Amino acid sequence: MAAVTSPETSPQPRVYFQTVAAGSTEEPEIPVRKQGRVTVKYDRKELRKRLNLEEWIIDQLTALYNCEEEAIPELEIDVDELLDMPSDDDRGARVKDLLVDCYKPTEDFVSGLLDKIRGMQKLTTPQKK
């Protein structure tokens, strides 16, 4: 079993291995899963929602542009920017501006995106206490 020292105790992460003697009947301890640093700073459910939303956006853009993910034109749909906007009309207009060179109808994508981000929270960096 490997143990990693925390950054507070060592400037460089180090890995130590515990050895079990041959023929030992001792059961290895099952480590308790700790939340990672990112999920401690941010709400795990919000991160999961954001990841699901990003995957949905990629799937929809792949269908809209009728191409593979790597060939989608370079555009960035910033969910936090959309959440900062005062109304769905402003959000919809912003997304339509980003999709200006898409030749397929984008209304379903825009309305679906607005439905999905409704109620989401901005991912802001928490302030240190």
mmCIF file of C-alpha atoms in Angstrom:
data_model
loop_
_atom_site.group_PDB
_atom_site.id
_atom_site.type_symbol
_atom_site.label_atom_id
_atom_site.label_comp_id
_atom_site.label_asym_id
_atom_site.label_seq_id
_atom_site.Cartn_x
_atom_site.Cartn_y
_atom_site.Cartn_z
ATOM 1 C CA MET A 1 0.000 0.000 0.000
ATOM 2 C CA ALA A 2 1.358 3.434 -0.877
ATOM 3 C CA ALA A 3 1.174 6.523 1.313
ATOM 4 C CA VAL A 4 1.808 9.997 0.008
ATOM 5 C CA THR A 5 3.039 12.653 2.400
ATOM 6 C CA SER A 6 1.114 15.889 2.465
ATOM 7 C CA PRO A 7 2.602 19.083 1.034
ATOM 8 C CA GLU A 8 2.574 20.608 4.537
ATOM 9 C CA THR A 9 5.163 18.085 5.756
ATOM 10 C CA SER A 10 7.411 17.950 2.706
ATOM 11 C CA PRO A 11 8.112 20.291 -0.197
ATOM 12 C CA GLN A 12 8.284 17.303 -2.575
ATOM 13 C CA PRO A 13 5.636 14.577 -2.610
ATOM 14 C CA ARG A 14 7.074 11.224 -1.609
ATOM 15 C CA VAL A 15 5.630 7.769 -1.906
ATOM 16 C CA TYR A 16 6.312 5.044 0.669
ATOM 17 C CA PHE A 17 5.373 1.407 0.248
ATOM 18 C CA GLN A 18 4.417 -0.928 3.056
ATOM 19 C CA THR A 19 5.630 -4.461 2.611
ATOM 20 C CA VAL A 20 3.795 -7.537 3.805
ATOM 21 C CA ALA A 21 5.883 -10.531 4.748
ATOM 22 C CA ALA A 22 5.504 -13.582 2.498
ATOM 23 C CA GLY A 23 3.049 -16.105 3.908
ATOM 24 C CA SER A 24 1.458 -13.485 6.132
ATOM 25 C CA THR A 25 -2.270 -13.888 6.676
ATOM 26 C CA GLU A 26 -2.679 -10.232 7.559
ATOM 27 C CA GLU A 27 -5.358 -8.576 5.428
ATOM 28 C CA PRO A 28 -4.232 -5.334 3.808
ATOM 29 C CA GLU A 29 -6.024 -2.286 5.148
ATOM 30 C CA ILE A 30 -8.527 -0.748 2.789
ATOM 31 C CA PRO A 31 -7.737 2.962 2.676
ATOM 32 C CA VAL A 32 -10.504 5.389 3.541
ATOM 33 C CA ARG A 33 -11.237 7.531 0.522
ATOM 34 C CA LYS A 34 -10.673 11.188 1.250
ATOM 35 C CA GLN A 35 -12.083 13.990 -0.836
ATOM 36 C CA GLY A 36 -9.526 15.553 -3.133
ATOM 37 C CA ARG A 37 -8.441 19.135 -2.689
ATOM 38 C CA VAL A 38 -10.597 20.340 -5.579
ATOM 39 C CA THR A 39 -13.766 18.767 -4.209
ATOM 40 C CA VAL A 40 -13.080 20.205 -0.775
ATOM 41 C CA LYS A 41 -12.854 23.712 -2.220
ATOM 42 C CA TYR A 42 -15.843 23.286 -4.500
ATOM 43 C CA ASP A 43 -19.100 21.435 -4.063
ATOM 44 C CA ARG A 44 -18.809 17.941 -5.563
ATOM 45 C CA LYS A 45 -22.376 18.086 -6.919
ATOM 46 C CA GLU A 46 -21.702 21.378 -8.691
ATOM 47 C CA LEU A 47 -18.534 19.965 -10.248
ATOM 48 C CA ARG A 48 -20.482 16.913 -11.453
ATOM 49 C CA LYS A 49 -23.208 19.151 -12.926
ATOM 50 C CA ARG A 50 -20.571 21.252 -14.676
ATOM 51 C CA LEU A 51 -18.831 18.182 -16.109
ATOM 52 C CA ASN A 52 -22.143 16.745 -17.346
ATOM 53 C CA LEU A 53 -22.990 20.108 -18.910
ATOM 54 C CA GLU A 54 -19.639 20.289 -20.698
ATOM 55 C CA GLU A 55 -20.083 16.773 -22.070
ATOM 56 C CA TRP A 56 -23.597 17.670 -23.240
ATOM 57 C CA ILE A 57 -22.298 20.849 -24.922
ATOM 58 C CA ILE A 58 -19.599 18.881 -26.765
ATOM 59 C CA ASP A 59 -22.150 16.295 -27.947
ATOM 60 C CA GLN A 60 -24.511 19.021 -29.148
ATOM 61 C CA LEU A 61 -21.785 21.007 -30.920
ATOM 62 C CA THR A 62 -20.551 17.833 -32.608
ATOM 63 C CA ALA A 63 -24.069 17.310 -33.972
ATOM 64 C CA LEU A 64 -24.539 20.984 -34.908
ATOM 65 C CA TYR A 65 -21.267 21.223 -36.797
ATOM 66 C CA ASN A 66 -21.589 17.658 -38.114
ATOM 67 C CA CYS A 67 -17.992 16.806 -37.263
ATOM 68 C CA GLU A 68 -15.762 15.114 -34.712
ATOM 69 C CA GLU A 69 -15.001 16.860 -31.419
ATOM 70 C CA GLU A 70 -11.501 17.815 -32.568
ATOM 71 C CA ALA A 71 -12.887 19.555 -35.669
ATOM 72 C CA ILE A 72 -15.397 21.790 -33.855
ATOM 73 C CA PRO A 73 -14.526 25.431 -34.563
ATOM 74 C CA GLU A 74 -12.682 27.146 -31.742
ATOM 75 C CA LEU A 75 -15.354 28.690 -29.561
ATOM 76 C CA GLU A 76 -15.682 29.018 -25.824
ATOM 77 C CA ILE A 77 -19.026 28.913 -24.096
ATOM 78 C CA ASP A 78 -18.197 30.333 -20.673
ATOM 79 C CA VAL A 79 -20.916 29.130 -18.291
ATOM 80 C CA ASP A 80 -19.810 31.546 -15.540
ATOM 81 C CA GLU A 81 -20.083 34.442 -17.994
ATOM 82 C CA LEU A 82 -23.595 33.307 -18.928
ATOM 83 C CA LEU A 83 -24.571 33.019 -15.264
ATOM 84 C CA ASP A 84 -23.402 36.602 -14.691
ATOM 85 C CA MET A 85 -25.813 37.908 -17.312
ATOM 86 C CA PRO A 86 -29.069 39.392 -16.001
ATOM 87 C CA SER A 87 -31.562 37.555 -18.228
ATOM 88 C CA ASP A 88 -32.106 34.491 -20.403
ATOM 89 C CA ASP A 89 -32.519 36.805 -23.399
ATOM 90 C CA ASP A 90 -28.992 38.158 -22.871
ATOM 91 C CA ARG A 91 -27.616 34.639 -22.369
ATOM 92 C CA GLY A 92 -29.362 33.372 -25.503
ATOM 93 C CA ALA A 93 -28.080 36.281 -27.570
ATOM 94 C CA ARG A 94 -24.523 35.647 -26.348
ATOM 95 C CA VAL A 95 -24.637 31.946 -27.255
ATOM 96 C CA LYS A 96 -26.151 32.743 -30.676
ATOM 97 C CA ASP A 97 -23.317 35.216 -31.273
ATOM 98 C CA LEU A 98 -20.813 32.440 -30.547
ATOM 99 C CA LEU A 99 -22.582 30.097 -32.987
ATOM 100 C CA VAL A 100 -22.831 32.653 -35.804
ATOM 101 C CA ASP A 101 -20.942 30.458 -38.298
ATOM 102 C CA CYS A 102 -23.055 27.341 -37.649
ATOM 103 C CA TYR A 103 -25.220 26.543 -40.668
ATOM 104 C CA LYS A 104 -27.736 24.376 -38.776
ATOM 105 C CA PRO A 105 -30.566 25.799 -36.640
ATOM 106 C CA THR A 106 -29.275 26.531 -33.121
ATOM 107 C CA GLU A 107 -32.525 27.384 -31.314
ATOM 108 C CA ASP A 108 -32.900 23.918 -29.719
ATOM 109 C CA PHE A 109 -29.289 23.978 -28.527
ATOM 110 C CA VAL A 110 -29.623 27.474 -27.066
ATOM 111 C CA SER A 111 -32.889 26.723 -25.252
ATOM 112 C CA GLY A 112 -31.502 23.394 -23.971
ATOM 113 C CA LEU A 113 -28.365 25.117 -22.700
ATOM 114 C CA LEU A 114 -30.379 27.817 -20.947
ATOM 115 C CA ASP A 115 -32.552 25.150 -19.305
ATOM 116 C CA LYS A 116 -29.481 23.259 -18.105
ATOM 117 C CA ILE A 117 -27.679 26.268 -16.607
ATOM 118 C CA ARG A 118 -30.785 27.567 -14.860
ATOM 119 C CA GLY A 119 -30.161 27.143 -11.126
ATOM 120 C CA MET A 120 -26.440 26.407 -11.489
ATOM 121 C CA GLN A 121 -23.918 28.254 -9.354
ATOM 122 C CA LYS A 122 -20.833 30.071 -10.512
ATOM 123 C CA LEU A 123 -17.619 28.234 -9.734
ATOM 124 C CA THR A 124 -15.693 30.904 -7.891
ATOM 125 C CA THR A 125 -12.456 30.310 -6.063
ATOM 126 C CA PRO A 126 -13.242 30.177 -2.348
ATOM 127 C CA GLN A 127 -11.556 32.767 -0.181
ATOM 128 C CA LYS A 128 -8.980 31.449 2.284
ATOM 129 C CA LYS A 129 -10.048 31.691 5.888
#
